mmCIF file of C-alpha atoms and ligand atoms in Angstrom:
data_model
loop_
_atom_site.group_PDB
_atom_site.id
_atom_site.type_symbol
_atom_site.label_atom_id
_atom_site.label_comp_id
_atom_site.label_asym_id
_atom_site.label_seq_id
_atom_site.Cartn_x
_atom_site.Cartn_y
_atom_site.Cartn_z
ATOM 1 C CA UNK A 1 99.299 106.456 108.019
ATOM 2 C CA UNK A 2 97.883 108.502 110.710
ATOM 3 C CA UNK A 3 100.016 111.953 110.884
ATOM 4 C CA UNK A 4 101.708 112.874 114.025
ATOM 5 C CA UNK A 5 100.803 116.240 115.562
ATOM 6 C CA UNK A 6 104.274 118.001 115.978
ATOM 7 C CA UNK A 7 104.489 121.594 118.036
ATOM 8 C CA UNK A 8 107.348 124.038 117.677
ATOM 9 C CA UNK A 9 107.326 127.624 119.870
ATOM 10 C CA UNK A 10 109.036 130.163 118.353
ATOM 11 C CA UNK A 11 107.997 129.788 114.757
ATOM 12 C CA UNK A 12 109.050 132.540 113.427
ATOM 13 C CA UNK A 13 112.182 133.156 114.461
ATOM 14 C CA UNK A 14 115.330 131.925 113.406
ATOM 15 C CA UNK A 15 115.906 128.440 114.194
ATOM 16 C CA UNK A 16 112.087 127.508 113.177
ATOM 17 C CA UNK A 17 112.942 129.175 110.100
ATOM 18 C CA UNK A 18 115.589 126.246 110.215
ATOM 19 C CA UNK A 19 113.575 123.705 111.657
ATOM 20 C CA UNK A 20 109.895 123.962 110.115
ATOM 21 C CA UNK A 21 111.077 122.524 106.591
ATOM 22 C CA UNK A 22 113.592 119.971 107.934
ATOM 23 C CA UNK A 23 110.490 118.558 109.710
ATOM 24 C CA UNK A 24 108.075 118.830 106.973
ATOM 25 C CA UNK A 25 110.709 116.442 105.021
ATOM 26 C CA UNK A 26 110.700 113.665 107.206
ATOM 27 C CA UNK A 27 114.148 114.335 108.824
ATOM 28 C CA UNK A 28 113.279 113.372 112.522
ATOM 29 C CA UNK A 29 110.373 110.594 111.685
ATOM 30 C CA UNK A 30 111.045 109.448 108.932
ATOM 31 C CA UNK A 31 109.913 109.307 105.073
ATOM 32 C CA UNK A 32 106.709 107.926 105.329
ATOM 33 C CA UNK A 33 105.084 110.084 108.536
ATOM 34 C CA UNK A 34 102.783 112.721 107.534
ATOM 35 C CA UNK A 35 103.073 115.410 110.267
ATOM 36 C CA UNK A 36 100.562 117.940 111.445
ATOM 37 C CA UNK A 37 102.487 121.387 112.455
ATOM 38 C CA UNK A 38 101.216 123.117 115.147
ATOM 39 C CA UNK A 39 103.174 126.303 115.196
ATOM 40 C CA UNK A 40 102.830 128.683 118.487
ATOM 41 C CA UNK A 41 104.043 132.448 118.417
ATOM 42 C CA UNK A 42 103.533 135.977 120.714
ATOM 43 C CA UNK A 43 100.875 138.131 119.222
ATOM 44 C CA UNK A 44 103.054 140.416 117.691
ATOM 45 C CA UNK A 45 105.174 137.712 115.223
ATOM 46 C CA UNK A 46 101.600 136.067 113.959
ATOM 47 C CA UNK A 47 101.986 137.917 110.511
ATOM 48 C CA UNK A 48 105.483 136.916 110.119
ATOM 49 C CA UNK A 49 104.581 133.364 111.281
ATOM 50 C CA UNK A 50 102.199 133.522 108.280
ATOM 51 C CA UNK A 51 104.768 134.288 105.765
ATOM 52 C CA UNK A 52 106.572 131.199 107.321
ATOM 53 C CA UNK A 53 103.835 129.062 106.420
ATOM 54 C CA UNK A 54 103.274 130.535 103.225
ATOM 55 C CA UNK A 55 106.907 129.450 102.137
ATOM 56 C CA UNK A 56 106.190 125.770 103.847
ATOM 57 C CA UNK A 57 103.476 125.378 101.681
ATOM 58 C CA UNK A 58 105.401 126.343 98.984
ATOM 59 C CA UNK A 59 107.972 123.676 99.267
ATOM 60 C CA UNK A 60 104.729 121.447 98.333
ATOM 61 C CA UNK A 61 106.420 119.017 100.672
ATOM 62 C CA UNK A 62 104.389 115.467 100.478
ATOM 63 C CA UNK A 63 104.513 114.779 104.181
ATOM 64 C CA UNK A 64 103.153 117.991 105.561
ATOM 65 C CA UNK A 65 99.505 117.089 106.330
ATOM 66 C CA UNK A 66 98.230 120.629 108.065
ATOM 67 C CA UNK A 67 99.833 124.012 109.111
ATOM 68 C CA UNK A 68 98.407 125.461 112.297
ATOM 69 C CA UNK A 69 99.704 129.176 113.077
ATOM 70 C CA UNK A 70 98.407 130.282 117.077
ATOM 71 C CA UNK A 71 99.239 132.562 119.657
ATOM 72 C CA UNK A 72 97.100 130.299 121.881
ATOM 73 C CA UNK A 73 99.407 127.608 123.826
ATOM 74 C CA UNK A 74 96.504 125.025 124.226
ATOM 75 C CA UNK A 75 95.477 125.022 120.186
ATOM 76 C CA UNK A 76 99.657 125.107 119.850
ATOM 77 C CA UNK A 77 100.015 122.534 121.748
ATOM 78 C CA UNK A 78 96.654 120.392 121.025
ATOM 79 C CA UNK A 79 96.989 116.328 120.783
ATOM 80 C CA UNK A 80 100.710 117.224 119.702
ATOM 81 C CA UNK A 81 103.227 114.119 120.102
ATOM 82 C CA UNK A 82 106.336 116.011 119.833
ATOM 83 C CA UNK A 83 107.277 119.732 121.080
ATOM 84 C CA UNK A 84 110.072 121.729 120.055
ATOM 85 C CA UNK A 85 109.980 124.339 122.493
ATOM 86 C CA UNK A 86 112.217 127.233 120.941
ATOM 87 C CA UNK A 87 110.761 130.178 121.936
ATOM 88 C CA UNK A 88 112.125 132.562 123.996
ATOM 89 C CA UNK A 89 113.140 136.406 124.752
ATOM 90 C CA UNK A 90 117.138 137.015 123.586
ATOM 91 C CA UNK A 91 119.465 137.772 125.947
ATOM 92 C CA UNK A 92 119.591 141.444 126.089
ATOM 93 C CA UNK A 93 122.335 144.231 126.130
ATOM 94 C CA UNK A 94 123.224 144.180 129.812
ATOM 95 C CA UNK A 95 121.146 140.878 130.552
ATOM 96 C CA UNK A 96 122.636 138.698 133.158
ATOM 97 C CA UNK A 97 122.058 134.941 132.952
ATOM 98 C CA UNK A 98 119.961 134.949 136.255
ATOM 99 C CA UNK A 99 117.629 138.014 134.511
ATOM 100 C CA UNK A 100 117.157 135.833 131.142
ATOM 101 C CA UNK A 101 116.359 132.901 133.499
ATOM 102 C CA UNK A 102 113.470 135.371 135.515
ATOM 103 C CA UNK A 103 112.547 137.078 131.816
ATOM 104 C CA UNK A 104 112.324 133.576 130.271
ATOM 105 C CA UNK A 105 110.830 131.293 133.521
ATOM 106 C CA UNK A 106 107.226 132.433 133.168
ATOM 107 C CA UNK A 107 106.709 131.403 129.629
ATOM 108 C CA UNK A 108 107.904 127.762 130.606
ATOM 109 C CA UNK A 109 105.498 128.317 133.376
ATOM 110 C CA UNK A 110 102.664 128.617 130.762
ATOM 111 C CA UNK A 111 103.418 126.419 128.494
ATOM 112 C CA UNK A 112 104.443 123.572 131.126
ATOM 113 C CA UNK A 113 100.716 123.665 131.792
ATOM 114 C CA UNK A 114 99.469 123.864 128.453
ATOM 115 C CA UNK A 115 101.136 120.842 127.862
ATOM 116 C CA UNK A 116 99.819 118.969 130.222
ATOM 117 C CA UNK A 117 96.084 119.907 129.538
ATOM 118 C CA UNK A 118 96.408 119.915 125.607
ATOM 119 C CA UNK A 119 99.237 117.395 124.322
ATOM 120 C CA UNK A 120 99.472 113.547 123.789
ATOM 121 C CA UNK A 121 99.801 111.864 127.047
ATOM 122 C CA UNK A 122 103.124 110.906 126.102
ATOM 123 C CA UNK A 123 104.101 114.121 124.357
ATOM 124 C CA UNK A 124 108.112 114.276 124.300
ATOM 125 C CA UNK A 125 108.863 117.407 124.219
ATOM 126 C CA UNK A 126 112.806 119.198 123.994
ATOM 127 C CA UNK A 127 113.747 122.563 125.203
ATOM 128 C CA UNK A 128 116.216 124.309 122.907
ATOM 129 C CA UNK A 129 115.079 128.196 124.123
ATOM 130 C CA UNK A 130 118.029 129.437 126.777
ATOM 131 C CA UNK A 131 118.389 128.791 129.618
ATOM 132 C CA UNK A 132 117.266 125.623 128.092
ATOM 133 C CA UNK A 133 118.116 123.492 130.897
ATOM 134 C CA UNK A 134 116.590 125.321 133.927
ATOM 135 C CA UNK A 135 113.725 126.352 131.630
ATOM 136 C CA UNK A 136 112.655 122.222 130.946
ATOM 137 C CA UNK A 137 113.308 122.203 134.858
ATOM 138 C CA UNK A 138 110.676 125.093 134.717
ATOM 139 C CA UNK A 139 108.364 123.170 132.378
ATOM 140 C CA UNK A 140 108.426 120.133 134.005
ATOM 141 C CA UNK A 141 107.086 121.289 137.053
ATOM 142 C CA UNK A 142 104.464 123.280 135.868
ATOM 143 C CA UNK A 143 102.971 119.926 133.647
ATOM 144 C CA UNK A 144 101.802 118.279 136.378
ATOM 145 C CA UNK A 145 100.606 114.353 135.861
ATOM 146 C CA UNK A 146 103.194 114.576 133.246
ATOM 147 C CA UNK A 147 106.106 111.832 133.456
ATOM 148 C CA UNK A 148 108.922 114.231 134.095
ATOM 149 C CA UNK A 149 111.182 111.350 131.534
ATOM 150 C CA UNK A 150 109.231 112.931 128.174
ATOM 151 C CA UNK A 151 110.449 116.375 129.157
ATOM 152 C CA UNK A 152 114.534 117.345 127.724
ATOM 153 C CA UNK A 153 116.714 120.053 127.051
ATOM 154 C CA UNK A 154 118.922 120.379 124.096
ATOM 155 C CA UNK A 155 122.539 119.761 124.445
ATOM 156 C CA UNK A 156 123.034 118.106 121.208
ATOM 157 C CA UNK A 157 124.370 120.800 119.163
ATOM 158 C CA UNK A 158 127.388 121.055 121.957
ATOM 159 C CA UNK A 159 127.669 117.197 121.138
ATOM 160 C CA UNK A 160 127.900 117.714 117.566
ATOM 161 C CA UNK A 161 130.176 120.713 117.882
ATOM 162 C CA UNK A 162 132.474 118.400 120.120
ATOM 163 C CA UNK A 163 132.206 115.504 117.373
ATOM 164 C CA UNK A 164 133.449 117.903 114.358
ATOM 165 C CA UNK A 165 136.087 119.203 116.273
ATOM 166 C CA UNK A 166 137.650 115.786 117.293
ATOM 167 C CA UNK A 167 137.308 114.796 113.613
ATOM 168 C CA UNK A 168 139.018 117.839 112.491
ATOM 169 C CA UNK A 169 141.905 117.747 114.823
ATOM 170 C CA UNK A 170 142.270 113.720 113.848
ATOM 171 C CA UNK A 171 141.708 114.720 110.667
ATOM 172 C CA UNK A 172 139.002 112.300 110.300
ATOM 173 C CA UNK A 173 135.584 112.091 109.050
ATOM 174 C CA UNK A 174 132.726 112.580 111.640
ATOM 175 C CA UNK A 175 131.161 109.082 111.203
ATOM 176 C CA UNK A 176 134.240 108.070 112.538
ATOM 177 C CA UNK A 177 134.268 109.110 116.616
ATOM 178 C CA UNK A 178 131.042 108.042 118.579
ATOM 179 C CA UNK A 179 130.427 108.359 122.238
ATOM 180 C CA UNK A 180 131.607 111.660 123.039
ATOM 181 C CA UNK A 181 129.900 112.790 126.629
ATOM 182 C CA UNK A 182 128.310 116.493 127.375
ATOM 183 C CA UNK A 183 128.298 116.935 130.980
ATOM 184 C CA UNK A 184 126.470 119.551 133.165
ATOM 185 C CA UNK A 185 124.433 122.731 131.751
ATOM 186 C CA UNK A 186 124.166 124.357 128.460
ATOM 187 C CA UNK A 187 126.569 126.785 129.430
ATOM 188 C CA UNK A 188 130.216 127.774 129.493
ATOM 189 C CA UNK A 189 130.603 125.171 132.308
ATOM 190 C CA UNK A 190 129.713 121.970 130.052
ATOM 191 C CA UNK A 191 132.035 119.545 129.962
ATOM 192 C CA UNK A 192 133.160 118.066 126.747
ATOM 193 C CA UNK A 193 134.345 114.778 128.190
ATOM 194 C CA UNK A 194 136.260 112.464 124.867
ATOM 195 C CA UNK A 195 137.181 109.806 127.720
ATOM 196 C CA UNK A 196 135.600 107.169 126.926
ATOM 197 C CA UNK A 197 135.022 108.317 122.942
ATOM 198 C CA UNK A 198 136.797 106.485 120.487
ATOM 199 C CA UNK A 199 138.314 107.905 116.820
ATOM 200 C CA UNK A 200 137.844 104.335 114.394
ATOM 201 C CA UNK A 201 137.544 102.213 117.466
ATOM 202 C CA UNK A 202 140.260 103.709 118.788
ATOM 203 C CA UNK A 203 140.439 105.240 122.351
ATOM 204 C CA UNK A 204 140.463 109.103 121.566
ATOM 205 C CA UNK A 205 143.513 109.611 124.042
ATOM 206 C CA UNK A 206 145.644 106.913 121.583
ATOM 207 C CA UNK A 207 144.550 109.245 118.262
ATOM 208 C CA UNK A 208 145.113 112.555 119.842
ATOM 209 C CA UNK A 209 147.177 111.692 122.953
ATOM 210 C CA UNK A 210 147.272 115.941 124.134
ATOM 211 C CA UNK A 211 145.661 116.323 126.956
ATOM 212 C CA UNK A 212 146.233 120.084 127.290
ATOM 213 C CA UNK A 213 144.089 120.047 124.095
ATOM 214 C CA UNK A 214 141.590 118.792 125.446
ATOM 215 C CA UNK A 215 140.909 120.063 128.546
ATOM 216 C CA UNK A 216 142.000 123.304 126.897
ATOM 217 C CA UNK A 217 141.833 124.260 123.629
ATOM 218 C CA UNK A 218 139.116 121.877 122.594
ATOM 219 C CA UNK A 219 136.927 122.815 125.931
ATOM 220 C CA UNK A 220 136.830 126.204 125.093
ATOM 221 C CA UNK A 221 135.901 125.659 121.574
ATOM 222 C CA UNK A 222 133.058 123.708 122.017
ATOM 223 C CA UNK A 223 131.388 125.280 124.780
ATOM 224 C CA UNK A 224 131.992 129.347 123.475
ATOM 225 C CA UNK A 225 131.237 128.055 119.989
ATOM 226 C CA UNK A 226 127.614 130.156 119.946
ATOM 227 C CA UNK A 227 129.483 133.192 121.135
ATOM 228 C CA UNK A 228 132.156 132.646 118.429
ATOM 229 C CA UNK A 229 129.274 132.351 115.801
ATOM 230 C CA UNK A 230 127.827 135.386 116.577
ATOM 231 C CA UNK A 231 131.113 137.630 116.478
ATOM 232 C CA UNK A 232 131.282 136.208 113.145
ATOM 233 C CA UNK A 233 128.000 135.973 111.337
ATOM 234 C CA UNK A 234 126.227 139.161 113.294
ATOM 235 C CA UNK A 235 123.206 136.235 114.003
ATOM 236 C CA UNK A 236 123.385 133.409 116.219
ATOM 237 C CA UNK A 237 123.427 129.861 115.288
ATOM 238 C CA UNK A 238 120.282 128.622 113.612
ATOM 239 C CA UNK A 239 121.184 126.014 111.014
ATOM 240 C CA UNK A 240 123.150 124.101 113.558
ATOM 241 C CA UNK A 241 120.708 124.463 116.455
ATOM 242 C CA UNK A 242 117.830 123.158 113.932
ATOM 243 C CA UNK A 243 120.103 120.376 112.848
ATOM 244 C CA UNK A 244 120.947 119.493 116.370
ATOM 245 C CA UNK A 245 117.224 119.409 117.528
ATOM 246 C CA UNK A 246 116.189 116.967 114.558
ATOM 247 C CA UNK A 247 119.030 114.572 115.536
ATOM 248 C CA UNK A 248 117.752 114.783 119.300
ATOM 249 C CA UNK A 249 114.584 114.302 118.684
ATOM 250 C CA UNK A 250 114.719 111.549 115.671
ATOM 251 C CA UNK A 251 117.149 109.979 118.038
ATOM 252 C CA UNK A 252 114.527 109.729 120.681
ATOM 253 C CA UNK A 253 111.772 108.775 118.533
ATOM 254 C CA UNK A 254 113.495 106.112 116.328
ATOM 255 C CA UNK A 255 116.671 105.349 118.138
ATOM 256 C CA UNK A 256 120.545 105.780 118.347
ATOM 257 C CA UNK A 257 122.315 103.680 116.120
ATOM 258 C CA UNK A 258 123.232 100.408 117.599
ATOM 259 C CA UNK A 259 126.674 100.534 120.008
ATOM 260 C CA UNK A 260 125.958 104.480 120.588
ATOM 261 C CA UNK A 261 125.087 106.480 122.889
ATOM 262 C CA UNK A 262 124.504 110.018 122.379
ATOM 263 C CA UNK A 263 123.880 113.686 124.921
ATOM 264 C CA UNK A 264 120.730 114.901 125.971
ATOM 265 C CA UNK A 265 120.074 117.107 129.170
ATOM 266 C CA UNK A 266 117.089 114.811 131.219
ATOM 267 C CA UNK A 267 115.992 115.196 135.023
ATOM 268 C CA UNK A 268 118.542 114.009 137.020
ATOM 269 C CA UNK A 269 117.788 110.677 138.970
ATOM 270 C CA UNK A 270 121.121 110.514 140.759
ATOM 271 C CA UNK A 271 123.211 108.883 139.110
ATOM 272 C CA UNK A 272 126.508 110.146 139.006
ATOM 273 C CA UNK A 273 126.143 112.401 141.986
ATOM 274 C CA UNK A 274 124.080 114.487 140.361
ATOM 275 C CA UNK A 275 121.551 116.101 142.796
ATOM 276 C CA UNK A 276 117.730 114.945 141.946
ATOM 277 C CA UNK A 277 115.973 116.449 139.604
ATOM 278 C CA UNK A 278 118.560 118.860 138.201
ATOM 279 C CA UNK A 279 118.553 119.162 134.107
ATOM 280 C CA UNK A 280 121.365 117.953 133.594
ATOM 281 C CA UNK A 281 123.259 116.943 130.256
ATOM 282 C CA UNK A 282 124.561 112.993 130.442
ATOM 283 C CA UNK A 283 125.259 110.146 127.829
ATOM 284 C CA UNK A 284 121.966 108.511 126.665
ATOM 285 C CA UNK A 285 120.619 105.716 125.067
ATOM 286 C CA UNK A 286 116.957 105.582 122.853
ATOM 287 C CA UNK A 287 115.871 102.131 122.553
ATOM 288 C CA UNK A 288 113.688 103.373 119.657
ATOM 289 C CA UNK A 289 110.425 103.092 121.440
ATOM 290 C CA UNK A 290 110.065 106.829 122.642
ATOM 291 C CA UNK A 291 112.016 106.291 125.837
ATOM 292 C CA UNK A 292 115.496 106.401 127.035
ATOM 293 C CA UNK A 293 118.014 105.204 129.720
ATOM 294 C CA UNK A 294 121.170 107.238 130.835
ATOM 295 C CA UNK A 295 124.318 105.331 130.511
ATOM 296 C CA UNK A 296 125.307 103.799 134.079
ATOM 297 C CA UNK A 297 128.232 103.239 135.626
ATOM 298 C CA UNK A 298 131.125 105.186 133.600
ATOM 299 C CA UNK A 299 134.264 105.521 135.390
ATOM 300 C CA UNK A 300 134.916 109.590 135.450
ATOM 301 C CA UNK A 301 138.281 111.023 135.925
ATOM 302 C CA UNK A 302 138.961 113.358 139.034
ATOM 303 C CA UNK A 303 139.141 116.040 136.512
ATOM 304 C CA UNK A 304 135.831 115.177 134.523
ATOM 305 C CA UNK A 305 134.229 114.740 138.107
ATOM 306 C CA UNK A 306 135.101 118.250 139.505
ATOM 307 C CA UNK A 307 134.518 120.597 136.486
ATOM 308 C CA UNK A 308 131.177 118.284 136.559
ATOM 309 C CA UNK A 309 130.132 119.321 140.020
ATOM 310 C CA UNK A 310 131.156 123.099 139.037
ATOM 311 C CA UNK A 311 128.527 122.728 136.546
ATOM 312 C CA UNK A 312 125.756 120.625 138.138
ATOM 313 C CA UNK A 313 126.776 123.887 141.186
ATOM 314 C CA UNK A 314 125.401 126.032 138.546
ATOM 315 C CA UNK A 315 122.511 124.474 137.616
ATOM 316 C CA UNK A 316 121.422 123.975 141.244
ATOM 317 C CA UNK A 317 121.843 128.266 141.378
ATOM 318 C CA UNK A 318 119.719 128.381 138.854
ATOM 319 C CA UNK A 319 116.954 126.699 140.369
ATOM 320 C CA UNK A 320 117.297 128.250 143.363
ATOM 321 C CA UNK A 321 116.680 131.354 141.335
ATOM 322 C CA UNK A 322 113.815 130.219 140.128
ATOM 323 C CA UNK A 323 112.125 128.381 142.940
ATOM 324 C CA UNK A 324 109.167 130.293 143.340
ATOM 325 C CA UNK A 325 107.994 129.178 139.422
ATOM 326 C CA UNK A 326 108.992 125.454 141.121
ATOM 327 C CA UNK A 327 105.125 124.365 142.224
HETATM 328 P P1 NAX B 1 114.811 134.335 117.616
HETATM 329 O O1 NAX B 1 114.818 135.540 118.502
HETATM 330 O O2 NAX B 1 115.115 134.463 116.170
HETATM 331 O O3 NAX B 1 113.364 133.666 117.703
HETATM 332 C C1 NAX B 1 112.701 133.448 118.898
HETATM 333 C C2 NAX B 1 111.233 133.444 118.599
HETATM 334 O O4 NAX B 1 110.548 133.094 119.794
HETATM 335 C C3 NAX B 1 110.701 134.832 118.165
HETATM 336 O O5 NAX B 1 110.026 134.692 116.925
HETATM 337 C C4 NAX B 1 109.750 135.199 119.294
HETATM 338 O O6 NAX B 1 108.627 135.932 118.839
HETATM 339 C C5 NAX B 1 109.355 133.818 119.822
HETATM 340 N N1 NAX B 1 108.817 133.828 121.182
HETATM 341 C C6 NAX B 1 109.183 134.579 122.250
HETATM 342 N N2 NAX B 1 108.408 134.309 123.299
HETATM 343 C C7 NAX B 1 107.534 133.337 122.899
HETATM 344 C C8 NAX B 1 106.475 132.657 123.543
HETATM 345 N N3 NAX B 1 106.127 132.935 124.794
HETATM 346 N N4 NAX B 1 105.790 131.739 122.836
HETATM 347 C C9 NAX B 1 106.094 131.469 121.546
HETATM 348 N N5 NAX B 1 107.078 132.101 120.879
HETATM 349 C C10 NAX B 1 107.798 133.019 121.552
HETATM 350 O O7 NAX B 1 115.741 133.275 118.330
HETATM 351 P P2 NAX B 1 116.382 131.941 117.730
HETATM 352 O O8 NAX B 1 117.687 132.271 117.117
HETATM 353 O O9 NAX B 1 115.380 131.216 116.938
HETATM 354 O O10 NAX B 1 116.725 131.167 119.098
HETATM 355 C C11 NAX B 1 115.693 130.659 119.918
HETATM 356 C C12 NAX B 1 116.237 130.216 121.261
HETATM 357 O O11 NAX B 1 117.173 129.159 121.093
HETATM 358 C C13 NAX B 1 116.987 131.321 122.024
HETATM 359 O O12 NAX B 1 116.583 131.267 123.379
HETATM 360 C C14 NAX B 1 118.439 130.883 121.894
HETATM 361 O O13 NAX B 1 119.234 131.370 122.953
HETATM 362 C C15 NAX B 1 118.293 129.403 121.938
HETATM 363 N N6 NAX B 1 119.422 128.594 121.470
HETATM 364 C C16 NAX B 1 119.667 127.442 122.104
HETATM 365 C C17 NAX B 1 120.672 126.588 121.719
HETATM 366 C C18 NAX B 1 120.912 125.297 122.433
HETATM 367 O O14 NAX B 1 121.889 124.633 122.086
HETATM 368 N N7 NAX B 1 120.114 124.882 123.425
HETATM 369 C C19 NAX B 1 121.576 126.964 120.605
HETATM 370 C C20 NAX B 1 120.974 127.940 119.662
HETATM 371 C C21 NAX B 1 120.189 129.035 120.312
HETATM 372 O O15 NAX B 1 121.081 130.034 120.735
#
């Protein structure tokens, strides 16, 4: 079998740390793909990159075909099918969000047109480095000729934070609740919508009929959950962000299980109100066949629908902040 040429920015920090091996195993395409890994880094992390891909090697795992370590976004990105774009400068002490957005926007910039001169015509690629969503708005511009459908931000690990917490408070098991929703940006404005998830088949307002808790409680969890890691481990989440981007992108790739849907932040087409173009999060469904469609024609609550537009308000800020990198 022919390997697949797979890219991941930001190598050597702590969610490719994560990532790399998870990859290497066959987690997102399965246990027969060999992979290629193209992995792209700034100047100054190339000898730490190196010790990443000494300990890949190490695992002797029996899908990894090649290891490429560059500083060069072309070679990184080079015939590559699927791009993890991680990558990015932390926020700083004293950052605001709009001065990651202008520290981080040029990089997308960059590698937006690497992309498009280097990768796979149909490269998908998913943008977990924050701002991740105005950042793939960022990239998506800057690959032009690209179909603006293969290019994502990561709102999965919100999704999955959402899921555990439902199956904790129902004191279920995960498998159990499907078809929760992530709304808006990757932000403290998502909205964790459980409206039209069920618990066992069951709607989720029948199993855990508190609304307060929801709207509350259950809101703020999910959507300060990074912030909450951090006070607690000293390090922000990596294991869970790496997790979260392998379910994305197998998802994509191979499909979400049959009667599914799942969250992934895509170019807006208007549905919903949204306003074109916007990266916004919404319920998806992957056919299997490296595409997907966005779930039409839910019926949103007035409360889902406002705390929506506060977020999609957001995101539209943030492009307006950005609008000169917008070509
Ligand atoms: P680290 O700081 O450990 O690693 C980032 C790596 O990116 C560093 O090795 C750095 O050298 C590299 N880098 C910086 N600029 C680059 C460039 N131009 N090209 C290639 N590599 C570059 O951060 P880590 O914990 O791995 O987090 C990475 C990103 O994920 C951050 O922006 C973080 O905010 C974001 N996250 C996004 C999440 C999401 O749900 N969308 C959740 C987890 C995470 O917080």
């Amino acid at each position: 079998m022919k390997p697949i040429v797979v890219s991941v920015t930001g190598a050597a920090g702590n969610i490719g740390y994560a990532l790399l091996p998870r990859i290497a195993n066959g987690d997102v395409f399965g246990p027969h793909q060999p992979v290629v890994l193209k992995l792209l880094e700034i100047e100054p992390a190339l000898p730490a990159l190196d010790g990443v891909a000494m300990e890949l090697g190490d695992c002797a795992p029996p899908l990894l075909h090649d290891i490429v370590c560059t500083a060069d976004p072309e070679e990184g990105f080079g015939d590559a099918e699927a791009i993890f774009l991680v990558g990015a400068r932390p926020r700083g002490p004293g950052m605001e969000r709009s001065d990651l957005l202008r520290a981080n926007g040029p990089i997308f910039t960059t590698q937006g047109k690497a992309i498009a001169k280097a990768a796979h015509p149909e490269a998908k690629v998913v943008v977990v480095g924050n701002p991740a969503n105005t950042n793939c708005l960022i990239a998506y511009h800057a690959a032009q000729g690209r179909d603006r459908r293969n290019f994502t931000a990561m709102t999965r690990l919100d999704h999955n934070r959402a899921l555990w917490q439902l199956a904790q408070k129902a004191g279920v098991k995960v498998r159990d609740v499907d078809n929760v929703i992530i709304w808006g940006n990757h932000s403290p404005t998502m909205v964790p919508d459980t409206e039209h998830a069920t618990i066992g088949c069951r709607p989720v307002r029948d199993v855990i009929p508190d609304e307060d808790w929801i709207r509350g409680e259950f809101r703020k969890t999910v959507s300060t959950r990074g912030k909450a890691i951090i006070n607690a481990r000293g390090k922000s989440s990596a294991k869970s962000a790496a997790h979260a981007a392998i379910d994305h992108m197998r998802d994509w790739f191979l499909g979400t299980p049959p009667g599914t849907w799942t969250s992934m932040a895509v170019p807006s087409d208007g549905s919903y109100d949204i306003p074109e173009g916007l990266v916004c999060s919404l319920p998806v469904v992957c056919p299997g066949d490296g595409s997907y469609r966005v779930v039409e024609g839910l019926e949103l609550s007035d409360w889902v629908r406002a705390e929506m537009q506060k977020s999609c308000e957001e995101l539209a800020r943030e492009r307006e902040a950005v609008a000169d990198l917008l070509s």
